DNA sequence: AAAATAGTGTCTGTGAGACAATATCTT
DNA sequence: AAGATATTGTCTCACAGACACTATTTT
C-alpha cells in the first residue's frame, strides 16, 4: 500500500482525471397572458449555432451550482427577488456535447411575470416560447428541435412542474403576490392541459390548510366580459399540500 | 464578432475551463433480516481517511453516469441482474471536496438480498449499516459522521425511497421475485418507521391494479411462531400506483 | 335584461382506517 | 388447545366529482 500522503497528492493532481466541463442549464417557466411559457435562446456560436437551446453555461470556479444557474438566467432576463429554483438533475451522456465531455446540472426555475428577455452572451436571440409550441399541451405545431439534449431536459422540467403542482404549493410560484382563485386555477389548467371544475377547485384549495390566505380584498374590476369581482388571495405557509390536488385520472397530452 | 470556427476551437480547448472532476456516489439500500440497510465503505485513503462514506468514484472517460455508478458499486458487492437505479441529483458545493472542485452525481440503488460486501479499491472496509444506526428511524445511536457531504446525500436518498413508496411500485425492488404480503408490508413499515394495519394494507395493495400478481402458490411453512401459510405474489406491471399508498398523516422520525 | 364570472349547497361514489370475525398454521 | 399469522367482512368518515343554485358585476 502506498504512503497515504503520496496517494493524496497523486489524487490532487487535476490532470490525473479525464478532462470534463460542468455546465448548468435552466428550464425557466412562467405564465404570460395566461399561457405557460419557457425561456429559450437561439445559439449564436457553435456547436448547434442557430439552434434553440435552454439558457445556461459553464460553472465558474468556486461558484455554487444554483448560483451559476441564477447568474446564467440573469443574463437573459431580469429576475425578481422571489423565484422558485430547484435542481432537476445531472445530464452526463458522453456524447451530449460534441466538443468534449460536458456534464450539465439542470435547474427548474419558476417565477411570476418575468419581463421580456434580452439575448445574453453567445445568444443571438432570446424568447418566451409557449409550451404548446414545444410539444407540450394539446395540438400545436411540430416542436422545434433543441440543441444538445435540451429537449429531454425541458421535458423533465415540465413534467417536474406538472407533478409538483399535485402535492406542493408550487403553483403560487407562477403567480404574483396576490392572485385570484381563477388565476390559480388557470395555472393548473394550463400546465395540466385539462379543464378543472371551478366550484370544486375553489373548495378544494380552501380546504388545504396553509395553501392560500384570504387577503379580504377584491379585484378592482370584475372579469373583462362581466362577472362578479373576485377575492384576492396570497400564498400561505404550506409547502406541501394535505390533501393533495391530484391530476384527473384521464388522459392528457 | 469573431469567426465562428475560431470560437468553436477556442471553446474546444479543455484547459479553458476551471479544473473540475466528476464523480458518482451511490446510496444503495436493501433489506437484510427485515431491517433496511445502506452500503457504506470506510475510506482507506485521504481525504477523510478512516471515515465512513458512500461508495463511489470518478467517472471514466466516455462512460455514462449510471454505468459509472453501477461499476463503482460492483466493486463492493455482487449486483444481481435486476436492480432499480435512479438518479438523485448533482452535488456541487465548491467546498465539498478539499482536494479540488468535484461535482458528484448521486444515484439511488435498490435491490433484494444483496450479499455481504467486499472492500473495493481505496476502501478499508465495507458494510451494510442499518438505517436506524444512521439517524433514520426511531431512536438508535448518534449517527456516525460521514465523509464529504455524504450524510446529506444519504438523507436525500432515504427520503426519495420513502416518498416513492407512496406513489410507485418501488417497494417490490427491495424484495425477491416472489414475496408475501407481510414481506411487502415490512418494507413499508421499516422504511416509514410506522406500524401499518395488516388487514387494510392487504386489501389496499390488492386494490391497486398491477401492483402485485398472485402466483397462486403459498409459502412452504407458516410463520416461525405459528400462523397460516401466506400467499406468494410477484411484482406486477404497474410502475405508478393508483390509488397511492399514502404515509399515515401523523409524525414519524 | 342577458351574459359572464364568483362562490355556496348538496348528493353520491370511492377509498382509508378501525374493528370484528374467520381460516390456517406452529408449538 | 393456545397462540400466531393470514385473509375477509363491515362500518364510518373524508374527500373528489357532479350538479344545482345564489351572488355580483359588465355589456
Coordinates of C-alpha atoms (C1' of nucleotides) in Angstrom, one line a residue:
Chain A
X1 CA 0.0 0.0 0.0
X2 CA 1.5 3.4 -1.0
X3 CA 2.1 6.1 1.5
X4 CA -1.2 7.8 2.2
X5 CA 0.2 11.3 1.8
X6 CA 1.7 10.3 -1.6
X7 CA -1.7 9.0 -2.7
X8 CA -3.3 12.2 -1.6
X9 CA -1.0 14.3 -3.7
X10 CA -1.5 11.9 -6.7
X11 CA -5.2 12.3 -6.4
X12 CA -4.9 16.0 -6.0
X13 CA -3.4 16.4 -9.5
X14 CA -6.2 17.7 -11.6
X15 CA -4.6 16.4 -14.8
X16 CA -5.0 12.9 -13.5
X17 CA -8.6 12.9 -14.4
X18 CA -10.3 12.9 -17.8
X19 CA -11.0 16.5 -18.9
X20 CA -14.6 17.3 -18.2
X21 CA -16.5 20.6 -18.0
X22 CA -19.5 21.3 -15.8
X23 CA -22.3 23.5 -17.0
X24 CA -25.8 24.5 -15.8
X25 CA -28.9 24.6 -17.9
X26 CA -32.1 26.2 -16.8
X27 CA -35.7 25.4 -17.5
X28 CA -37.3 28.7 -16.7
X29 CA -41.1 28.7 -16.7
X30 CA -43.6 31.5 -16.2
X31 CA -47.1 32.4 -17.2
X32 CA -47.6 35.1 -19.8
X33 CA -51.1 36.1 -20.9
X34 CA -52.5 33.0 -19.3
X35 CA -50.3 30.5 -21.1
X36 CA -47.2 28.8 -19.7
X37 CA -44.0 29.7 -21.5
X38 CA -40.4 28.6 -21.3
X39 CA -37.3 30.7 -21.9
X40 CA -35.3 29.7 -24.9
X41 CA -32.3 31.3 -26.5
X42 CA -31.0 30.9 -30.1
X43 CA -27.4 30.0 -30.0
X44 CA -25.0 32.5 -31.6
X45 CA -22.0 30.2 -31.6
X46 CA -21.2 26.6 -32.5
X47 CA -22.0 23.9 -31.8
X48 CA -25.6 24.0 -32.7
X49 CA -25.2 27.6 -33.9
X50 CA -28.6 28.9 -34.8
X51 CA -30.5 26.2 -32.9
X52 CA -32.8 27.0 -30.0
X53 CA -31.5 25.9 -26.6
X54 CA -32.0 26.3 -22.9
X55 CA -30.2 29.2 -21.2
X56 CA -27.1 28.0 -19.4
X57 CA -23.3 28.0 -19.4
X58 CA -20.2 26.9 -17.7
X59 CA -20.0 27.0 -13.9
X60 CA -17.3 29.4 -12.7
X61 CA -14.7 28.4 -10.2
X62 CA -15.8 28.5 -6.6
X63 CA -19.4 29.1 -7.7
X64 CA -22.3 27.2 -6.3
X65 CA -24.3 25.3 -8.9
X66 CA -27.6 27.1 -8.1
X67 CA -25.8 30.4 -8.1
X68 CA -24.5 29.6 -11.5
X69 CA -28.0 28.8 -12.8
X70 CA -29.3 32.1 -11.5
X71 CA -26.4 34.0 -12.9
X72 CA -26.8 32.5 -16.4
X73 CA -30.5 33.1 -16.4
X74 CA -29.9 36.7 -15.2
X75 CA -28.0 37.3 -18.4
X76 CA -31.2 36.8 -20.4
X77 CA -33.9 38.3 -18.2
X78 CA -34.3 40.4 -15.1
X79 CA -35.1 38.1 -12.2
X80 CA -37.4 39.3 -9.4
X81 CA -36.4 38.7 -5.8
X82 CA -38.7 35.8 -5.2
X83 CA -38.2 33.0 -7.6
X84 CA -38.5 29.3 -7.0
X85 CA -35.5 27.3 -8.1
X86 CA -34.8 23.6 -7.7
X87 CA -32.5 21.1 -9.2
X88 CA -33.7 18.8 -11.9
X89 CA -30.6 16.6 -12.0
X90 CA -27.4 15.9 -13.8
X91 CA -27.2 15.1 -17.5
X92 CA -23.9 13.5 -18.5
X93 CA -24.1 11.3 -21.6
X94 CA -20.6 11.1 -23.0
X95 CA -21.9 12.2 -26.4
X96 CA -24.2 15.0 -25.4
X97 CA -21.8 17.7 -26.4
X98 CA -19.6 17.3 -29.5
X99 CA -16.8 19.5 -28.1
X100 CA -15.8 17.5 -25.1
X101 CA -17.2 15.7 -22.1
X102 CA -19.7 18.0 -20.5
X103 CA -21.8 17.2 -17.5
X104 CA -24.7 19.6 -17.1
X105 CA -26.7 20.2 -13.9
X106 CA -30.2 21.3 -14.9
X107 CA -32.3 23.6 -12.8
X108 CA -36.0 24.3 -12.9
X109 CA -36.9 28.0 -12.2
X110 CA -40.5 29.3 -11.7
X111 CA -41.4 32.9 -11.3
X112 CA -44.3 35.3 -12.0
X113 CA -44.5 37.8 -14.8
X114 CA -40.9 37.7 -15.9
X115 CA -40.1 40.6 -18.4
X116 CA -39.2 40.2 -22.0
X117 CA -35.8 38.6 -22.3
X118 CA -32.6 40.1 -23.8
X119 CA -30.1 38.0 -25.6
X120 CA -27.0 37.4 -23.4
X121 CA -23.5 36.3 -24.2
X122 CA -23.4 33.7 -27.0
X123 CA -27.1 34.1 -27.7
X124 CA -28.4 35.5 -30.9
X125 CA -32.0 35.8 -29.7
X126 CA -34.0 35.0 -26.5
X127 CA -37.7 34.5 -26.3
X128 CA -40.5 33.2 -24.2
X129 CA -41.9 30.2 -26.1
X130 CA -45.4 28.8 -25.2
X131 CA -45.1 25.2 -24.0
X132 CA -47.8 24.4 -26.5
X133 CA -45.3 25.2 -29.3
X134 CA -42.7 22.9 -27.8
X135 CA -44.7 19.7 -27.9
X136 CA -46.5 20.1 -24.6
X137 CA -50.2 20.6 -24.4
X138 CA -52.7 19.6 -27.0
X139 CA -52.1 20.1 -30.6
X140 CA -49.6 22.8 -31.5
X141 CA -47.1 22.7 -34.3
X142 CA -44.3 20.2 -34.6
X143 CA -41.9 21.3 -31.9
X144 CA -38.6 22.8 -33.0
X145 CA -35.6 20.6 -32.3
X146 CA -33.4 21.9 -29.5
X147 CA -29.6 21.8 -29.2
X148 CA -27.8 19.1 -27.2
X149 CA -30.1 17.0 -25.1
X150 CA -32.1 20.1 -24.1
X151 CA -35.4 18.7 -25.4
X152 CA -35.1 15.9 -22.8
X153 CA -34.1 18.4 -20.1
X154 CA -37.1 20.6 -20.9
X155 CA -39.4 17.6 -20.9
X156 CA -38.1 16.6 -17.5
X157 CA -38.6 20.2 -16.2
X158 CA -42.1 20.4 -17.4
X159 CA -43.0 17.1 -16.0
X160 CA -41.5 18.0 -12.7
X161 CA -43.5 21.2 -12.6
X162 CA -46.7 19.3 -13.5
X163 CA -46.3 16.7 -10.9
X164 CA -45.3 19.1 -8.1
X165 CA -48.5 21.0 -8.7
X166 CA -50.2 18.0 -7.2
X167 CA -48.6 17.8 -3.9
X168 CA -46.9 21.1 -3.3
X169 CA -47.9 24.8 -3.2
X170 CA -45.7 25.4 -6.2
X171 CA -48.5 26.8 -8.4
X172 CA -48.3 30.1 -6.4
X173 CA -44.7 30.5 -7.7
X174 CA -46.2 31.2 -11.1
X175 CA -48.4 34.0 -9.8
X176 CA -47.8 37.5 -8.4
X177 CA -48.0 38.1 -4.7
X178 CA -51.8 38.5 -4.8
X179 CA -53.9 36.4 -7.1
X180 CA -57.5 35.2 -7.6
X181 CA -58.8 31.7 -7.3
X182 CA -59.4 31.8 -11.1
X183 CA -55.7 32.7 -11.6
X184 CA -54.6 29.8 -9.6
X185 CA -56.9 27.5 -11.4
X186 CA -55.6 28.8 -14.7
X187 CA -52.1 27.7 -13.7
X188 CA -53.3 24.2 -13.1
X189 CA -55.4 24.0 -16.2
X190 CA -52.7 25.4 -18.4
X191 CA -49.9 23.1 -17.1
X192 CA -52.0 20.0 -16.8
X193 CA -53.9 20.8 -20.0
X194 CA -57.2 19.8 -18.5
X195 CA -60.3 21.8 -17.7
X196 CA -61.0 21.8 -13.9
X197 CA -64.3 22.2 -12.2
X198 CA -64.2 25.7 -10.9
X199 CA -66.5 25.2 -8.0
X200 CA -64.8 22.0 -6.8
X201 CA -61.4 23.6 -7.3
X202 CA -62.3 26.5 -5.2
X203 CA -63.5 24.5 -2.3
X204 CA -60.6 22.0 -2.6
X205 CA -58.0 24.8 -2.5
X206 CA -59.6 26.4 0.6
X207 CA -59.7 23.0 2.3
X208 CA -55.9 22.6 2.2
X209 CA -54.5 24.3 5.3
X210 CA -51.9 27.0 4.5
X211 CA -52.2 26.8 0.8
X212 CA -53.7 30.2 0.3
X213 CA -54.6 33.1 2.6
X214 CA -57.6 35.4 2.1
X215 CA -56.5 39.0 1.9
X216 CA -60.0 40.2 2.5
X217 CA -59.8 42.4 -0.6
X218 CA -61.4 42.0 -4.0
X219 CA -60.2 42.7 -7.5
X220 CA -60.9 46.2 -8.7
X221 CA -63.0 45.1 -11.6
X222 CA -65.0 42.0 -12.5
X223 CA -64.0 39.9 -15.4
X224 CA -63.5 41.5 -18.8
X225 CA -66.7 40.0 -20.1
X226 CA -68.8 40.6 -17.0
X227 CA -68.8 38.8 -13.7
X228 CA -68.5 39.2 -10.0
X229 CA -65.4 40.7 -8.5
X230 CA -63.0 38.0 -7.2
X231 CA -61.5 37.7 -3.8
X232 CA -57.7 38.2 -3.7
X233 CA -55.5 35.5 -2.0
X234 CA -51.8 35.3 -1.3
X235 CA -49.6 32.2 -0.9
X236 CA -49.8 30.6 2.6
X237 CA -47.2 29.0 4.7
X238 CA -47.7 25.4 3.4
X239 CA -45.2 24.0 1.0
X240 CA -46.7 20.6 0.7
X241 CA -50.4 20.1 0.2
X242 CA -52.5 17.8 2.5
X243 CA -54.7 16.6 1.0
X244 CA -53.1 16.8 -2.4
X245 CA -54.7 18.1 -5.6
X246 CA -54.4 15.1 -7.9
X247 CA -54.5 15.3 -11.6
X248 CA -57.7 14.0 -13.1
X249 CA -57.2 10.3 -13.8
X250 CA -58.0 10.5 -17.5
X251 CA -55.6 11.2 -20.4
X252 CA -53.6 14.3 -21.0
X253 CA -51.3 15.1 -23.9
Chain B
X1 CA -17.9 39.1 -33.7
X2 CA -15.1 36.6 -34.1
X3 CA -15.1 33.9 -36.7
X4 CA -17.4 31.1 -35.6
X5 CA -14.9 28.4 -36.3
X6 CA -12.3 30.1 -34.3
X7 CA -14.7 30.4 -31.4
X8 CA -15.5 26.8 -31.7
X9 CA -11.9 25.9 -31.5
X10 CA -11.4 28.2 -28.5
X11 CA -14.2 26.6 -26.7
X12 CA -13.0 23.2 -27.5
X13 CA -9.8 23.7 -25.5
X14 CA -10.4 21.8 -22.3
X15 CA -7.8 23.9 -20.4
X16 CA -10.0 27.0 -20.9
X17 CA -12.3 25.8 -18.2
X18 CA -11.7 25.6 -14.5
X19 CA -10.4 22.2 -13.5
X20 CA -13.2 20.1 -12.2
X21 CA -13.7 16.4 -11.6
X22 CA -17.0 14.5 -11.9
X23 CA -17.7 11.6 -9.6
X24 CA -20.7 9.3 -8.8
X25 CA -21.8 8.4 -5.3
X26 CA -24.3 5.6 -4.7
X27 CA -26.9 5.3 -2.0
X28 CA -27.5 1.5 -2.1
X29 CA -30.4 0.3 0.0
X30 CA -31.6 -3.2 0.7
X31 CA -33.4 -5.2 3.3
X32 CA -31.4 -7.6 5.5
X33 CA -33.1 -9.6 8.1
X34 CA -36.1 -7.4 8.0
X35 CA -34.3 -4.1 8.5
X36 CA -33.4 -1.6 5.8
X37 CA -29.6 -1.1 5.4
X38 CA -27.3 1.1 3.4
X39 CA -23.9 0.2 2.0
X40 CA -21.1 2.2 3.4
X41 CA -17.4 1.9 3.0
X42 CA -14.6 3.1 5.3
X43 CA -12.2 5.2 3.3
X44 CA -8.6 3.8 3.1
X45 CA -7.1 6.9 1.6
X46 CA -7.2 10.7 2.3
X47 CA -9.1 12.8 2.4
X48 CA -11.4 11.6 5.2
X49 CA -9.2 8.6 5.6
X50 CA -10.8 6.2 8.1
X51 CA -14.2 7.9 7.8
X52 CA -17.3 6.1 6.5
X53 CA -18.6 7.2 3.2
X54 CA -20.9 6.2 0.3
X55 CA -19.4 4.0 -2.4
X56 CA -18.5 6.0 -5.4
X57 CA -15.6 7.3 -7.5
X58 CA -14.5 9.1 -10.6
X59 CA -16.4 8.8 -13.8
X60 CA -14.3 7.3 -16.5
X61 CA -13.9 8.9 -19.9
X62 CA -16.7 8.0 -22.3
X63 CA -18.7 6.3 -19.5
X64 CA -22.3 7.0 -18.8
X65 CA -23.1 8.3 -15.4
X66 CA -25.4 5.5 -14.4
X67 CA -22.9 3.0 -15.7
X68 CA -20.2 4.5 -13.6
X69 CA -22.5 4.2 -10.5
X70 CA -23.1 0.5 -11.2
X71 CA -19.4 -0.1 -11.8
X72 CA -18.3 1.6 -8.6
X73 CA -20.9 -0.3 -6.6
X74 CA -20.0 -3.6 -8.3
X75 CA -16.5 -3.1 -6.7
X76 CA -18.0 -3.5 -3.3
X77 CA -20.8 -6.1 -3.8
X78 CA -22.0 -8.5 -6.4
X79 CA -25.0 -7.0 -8.1
X80 CA -27.9 -9.1 -9.2
X81 CA -29.4 -8.6 -12.7
X82 CA -32.5 -6.8 -11.6
X83 CA -31.7 -3.7 -9.6
X84 CA -33.5 -0.4 -9.5
X85 CA -31.3 2.6 -10.1
X86 CA -32.3 6.2 -10.4
X87 CA -30.5 9.5 -10.2
X88 CA -30.8 11.5 -7.0
X89 CA -29.1 14.7 -8.4
X90 CA -25.9 16.6 -8.6
X91 CA -23.9 17.8 -5.6
X92 CA -21.5 20.5 -6.4
X93 CA -20.7 22.8 -3.5
X94 CA -17.3 24.3 -4.2
X95 CA -16.1 23.2 -0.8
X96 CA -17.4 19.7 -0.7
X97 CA -14.1 18.1 -1.5
X98 CA -10.9 19.6 -0.1
X99 CA -8.8 18.4 -3.0
X100 CA -10.3 20.3 -5.9
X101 CA -13.7 21.2 -7.4
X102 CA -15.6 17.9 -7.6
X103 CA -19.2 17.7 -8.8
X104 CA -20.8 14.4 -7.8
X105 CA -23.8 12.8 -9.4
X106 CA -25.6 10.7 -6.8
X107 CA -27.6 7.6 -7.5
X108 CA -30.1 5.6 -5.6
X109 CA -29.9 1.9 -6.0
X110 CA -32.4 -0.6 -4.6
X111 CA -32.2 -4.4 -4.8
X112 CA -33.1 -7.5 -2.9
X113 CA -30.9 -9.6 -0.7
X114 CA -27.5 -8.2 -1.7
X115 CA -24.6 -10.3 -0.5
X116 CA -22.1 -9.3 2.1
X117 CA -19.9 -6.5 0.6
X118 CA -16.1 -6.7 -0.1
X119 CA -13.9 -3.7 0.3
X120 CA -13.0 -2.4 -3.2
X121 CA -10.2 0.0 -4.3
X122 CA -9.4 2.7 -1.8
X123 CA -11.8 1.1 0.8
X124 CA -10.5 -0.3 4.1
X125 CA -13.9 -1.9 4.9
X126 CA -17.4 -2.2 3.5
X127 CA -20.5 -3.0 5.4
X128 CA -24.3 -2.9 5.3
X129 CA -25.3 -0.5 8.0
X130 CA -28.9 -0.4 9.4
X131 CA -30.5 3.0 8.6
X132 CA -31.5 3.0 12.2
X133 CA -27.8 3.4 13.1
X134 CA -27.5 6.3 10.6
X135 CA -30.0 8.6 12.2
X136 CA -33.1 7.3 10.3
X137 CA -35.8 5.5 12.2
X138 CA -36.7 5.9 15.8
X139 CA -34.0 6.0 18.5
X140 CA -30.7 4.4 17.6
X141 CA -27.3 5.7 18.5
X142 CA -25.9 9.0 17.4
X143 CA -25.2 8.6 13.7
X144 CA -21.5 8.4 12.7
X145 CA -20.3 11.3 10.7
X146 CA -19.8 10.6 7.0
X147 CA -17.1 11.9 4.7
X148 CA -17.7 14.9 2.4
X149 CA -21.4 15.8 2.1
X150 CA -22.4 12.1 2.1
X151 CA -24.7 12.5 5.1
X152 CA -26.8 14.9 3.1
X153 CA -26.8 12.6 0.0
X154 CA -27.7 9.6 2.1
X155 CA -30.6 11.6 3.7
X156 CA -31.8 12.6 0.2
X157 CA -31.7 9.0 -0.9
X158 CA -33.6 7.7 2.0
X159 CA -36.2 10.4 1.7
X160 CA -36.5 9.7 -2.0
X161 CA -37.1 6.0 -1.3
X162 CA -39.6 6.8 1.4
X163 CA -41.6 9.1 -0.7
X164 CA -41.6 6.9 -3.8
X165 CA -43.0 4.1 -1.8
X166 CA -46.2 6.1 -1.7
X167 CA -46.9 6.5 -5.4
X168 CA -44.7 3.9 -7.2
X169 CA -44.3 0.2 -7.0
X170 CA -40.8 0.7 -5.8
X171 CA -41.2 -1.4 -2.7
X172 CA -41.0 -4.6 -4.7
X173 CA -37.5 -3.6 -5.7
X174 CA -36.4 -4.4 -2.2
X175 CA -37.9 -7.9 -2.3
X176 CA -37.0 -11.1 -4.1
X177 CA -39.0 -12.2 -7.2
X178 CA -41.7 -13.8 -5.1
X179 CA -42.8 -12.3 -1.8
X180 CA -45.6 -12.4 0.7
X181 CA -48.0 -9.6 1.6
X182 CA -46.3 -9.4 5.0
X183 CA -42.9 -9.1 3.4
X184 CA -44.2 -6.2 1.3
X185 CA -45.7 -4.6 4.4
X186 CA -42.4 -5.0 6.3
X187 CA -40.7 -2.9 3.6
X188 CA -43.2 -0.1 4.1
X189 CA -43.1 -0.3 7.9
X190 CA -39.4 -0.5 8.1
X191 CA -38.7 2.5 5.8
X192 CA -41.6 4.6 7.0
X193 CA -41.0 3.6 10.6
X194 CA -44.7 3.2 11.3
X195 CA -46.8 0.2 12.0
X196 CA -49.4 -0.4 9.3
X197 CA -52.7 -2.1 9.7
X198 CA -52.1 -5.5 8.2
X199 CA -55.7 -6.1 7.1
X200 CA -56.1 -2.7 5.5
X201 CA -52.7 -2.9 3.9
X202 CA -53.6 -6.2 2.4
X203 CA -56.8 -5.0 0.8
X204 CA -55.3 -1.7 -0.3
X205 CA -52.4 -3.4 -2.2
X206 CA -54.7 -5.8 -3.9
X207 CA -57.0 -2.9 -4.9
X208 CA -54.2 -1.2 -6.9
X209 CA -54.2 -2.6 -10.4
X210 CA -50.9 -4.1 -11.5
X211 CA -49.1 -3.6 -8.2
X212 CA -48.8 -7.3 -7.3
X213 CA -49.8 -10.5 -9.1
X214 CA -50.9 -13.6 -7.3
X215 CA -48.8 -16.6 -8.1
X216 CA -51.4 -19.0 -6.7
X217 CA -48.8 -20.7 -4.5
X218 CA -48.2 -20.5 -0.8
X219 CA -45.2 -20.3 1.4
X220 CA -43.8 -23.7 2.3
X221 CA -44.2 -23.1 6.0
X222 CA -46.3 -20.8 8.2
X223 CA -44.6 -18.1 10.3
X224 CA -41.8 -19.0 12.7
X225 CA -44.1 -18.6 15.6
X226 CA -47.2 -20.2 14.1
X227 CA -49.7 -18.9 11.7
X228 CA -51.3 -19.6 8.4
X229 CA -49.2 -20.1 5.3
X230 CA -49.0 -16.9 3.2
X231 CA -49.9 -16.4 -0.4
X232 CA -46.9 -15.6 -2.7
X233 CA -47.0 -12.6 -5.0
X234 CA -44.7 -11.2 -7.6
X235 CA -44.4 -7.7 -8.9
X236 CA -47.0 -6.6 -11.4
X237 CA -46.7 -4.4 -14.4
X238 CA -47.6 -1.1 -12.8
X239 CA -44.9 1.4 -12.0
X240 CA -47.1 4.1 -10.5
X241 CA -49.8 3.3 -8.0
X242 CA -53.4 4.4 -8.5
X243 CA -54.6 4.9 -5.9
X244 CA -51.4 5.7 -4.0
X245 CA -50.5 4.2 -0.6
X246 CA -50.1 7.4 1.4
X247 CA -48.0 7.6 4.5
X248 CA -50.0 7.9 7.7
X249 CA -50.6 11.6 8.4
X250 CA -49.0 11.5 11.9
X251 CA -45.4 12.1 12.9
X252 CA -42.5 9.9 12.0
X253 CA -38.9 10.3 13.0
Chain C
dA1 C1' -82.2 42.1 -19.2
dA2 C1' -78.7 39.0 -20.6
dA3 C1' -74.4 37.1 -20.2
dA4 C1' -70.4 36.1 -17.6
dT5 C1' -67.8 35.1 -13.6
dA6 C1' -67.5 34.1 -8.4
dG7 C1' -68.9 31.4 -4.8
dT8 C1' -72.1 28.0 -1.8
dG9 C1' -75.1 23.8 -1.0
dT10 C1' -75.8 19.2 -1.6
dC11 C1' -75.6 14.5 -3.1
dT12 C1' -73.0 10.2 -4.5
dG13 C1' -69.3 7.1 -5.1
dT14 C1' -64.7 5.7 -3.7
dG15 C1' -61.3 4.7 -0.6
dA16 C1' -58.8 4.8 4.0
dG17 C1' -58.9 3.4 8.6
dA18 C1' -61.0 1.0 12.6
dC19 C1' -62.8 -3.1 14.3
dA20 C1' -64.5 -7.7 14.1
dA21 C1' -64.5 -12.3 12.5
dT22 C1' -62.8 -16.3 10.1
dA23 C1' -59.0 -19.5 8.3
dT24 C1' -54.9 -21.9 8.8
dC25 C1' -50.6 -22.8 10.7
dT26 C1' -46.9 -23.9 14.7
dT27 C1' -45.8 -25.1 19.3
Chain D
dA1 C1' -55.7 -26.3 23.0
dA2 C1' -53.3 -21.9 22.7
dG3 C1' -51.1 -18.6 20.3
dA4 C1' -49.7 -16.5 16.0
dT5 C1' -50.3 -15.1 11.4
dA6 C1' -53.2 -14.6 7.0
dT7 C1' -57.4 -13.2 5.0
dT8 C1' -62.1 -11.4 4.5
dG9 C1' -66.3 -8.6 6.2
dT10 C1' -68.3 -4.5 7.6
dC11 C1' -68.9 0.1 9.2
dT12 C1' -67.8 5.0 9.3
dC13 C1' -65.6 9.2 7.9
dA14 C1' -63.3 12.2 4.5
dC15 C1' -62.9 13.7 0.1
dA16 C1' -63.4 14.1 -5.1
dG17 C1' -66.6 14.9 -8.7
dA18 C1' -71.1 16.2 -10.5
dC19 C1' -74.8 19.2 -10.5
dA20 C1' -77.9 22.9 -8.9
dC21 C1' -78.2 27.2 -7.2
dT22 C1' -77.2 32.0 -5.4
dA23 C1' -74.4 36.4 -5.7
dT24 C1' -72.4 40.1 -8.2
dT25 C1' -70.7 42.5 -12.0
dT26 C1' -70.2 44.1 -17.2
dT27 C1' -72.4 44.9 -21.5

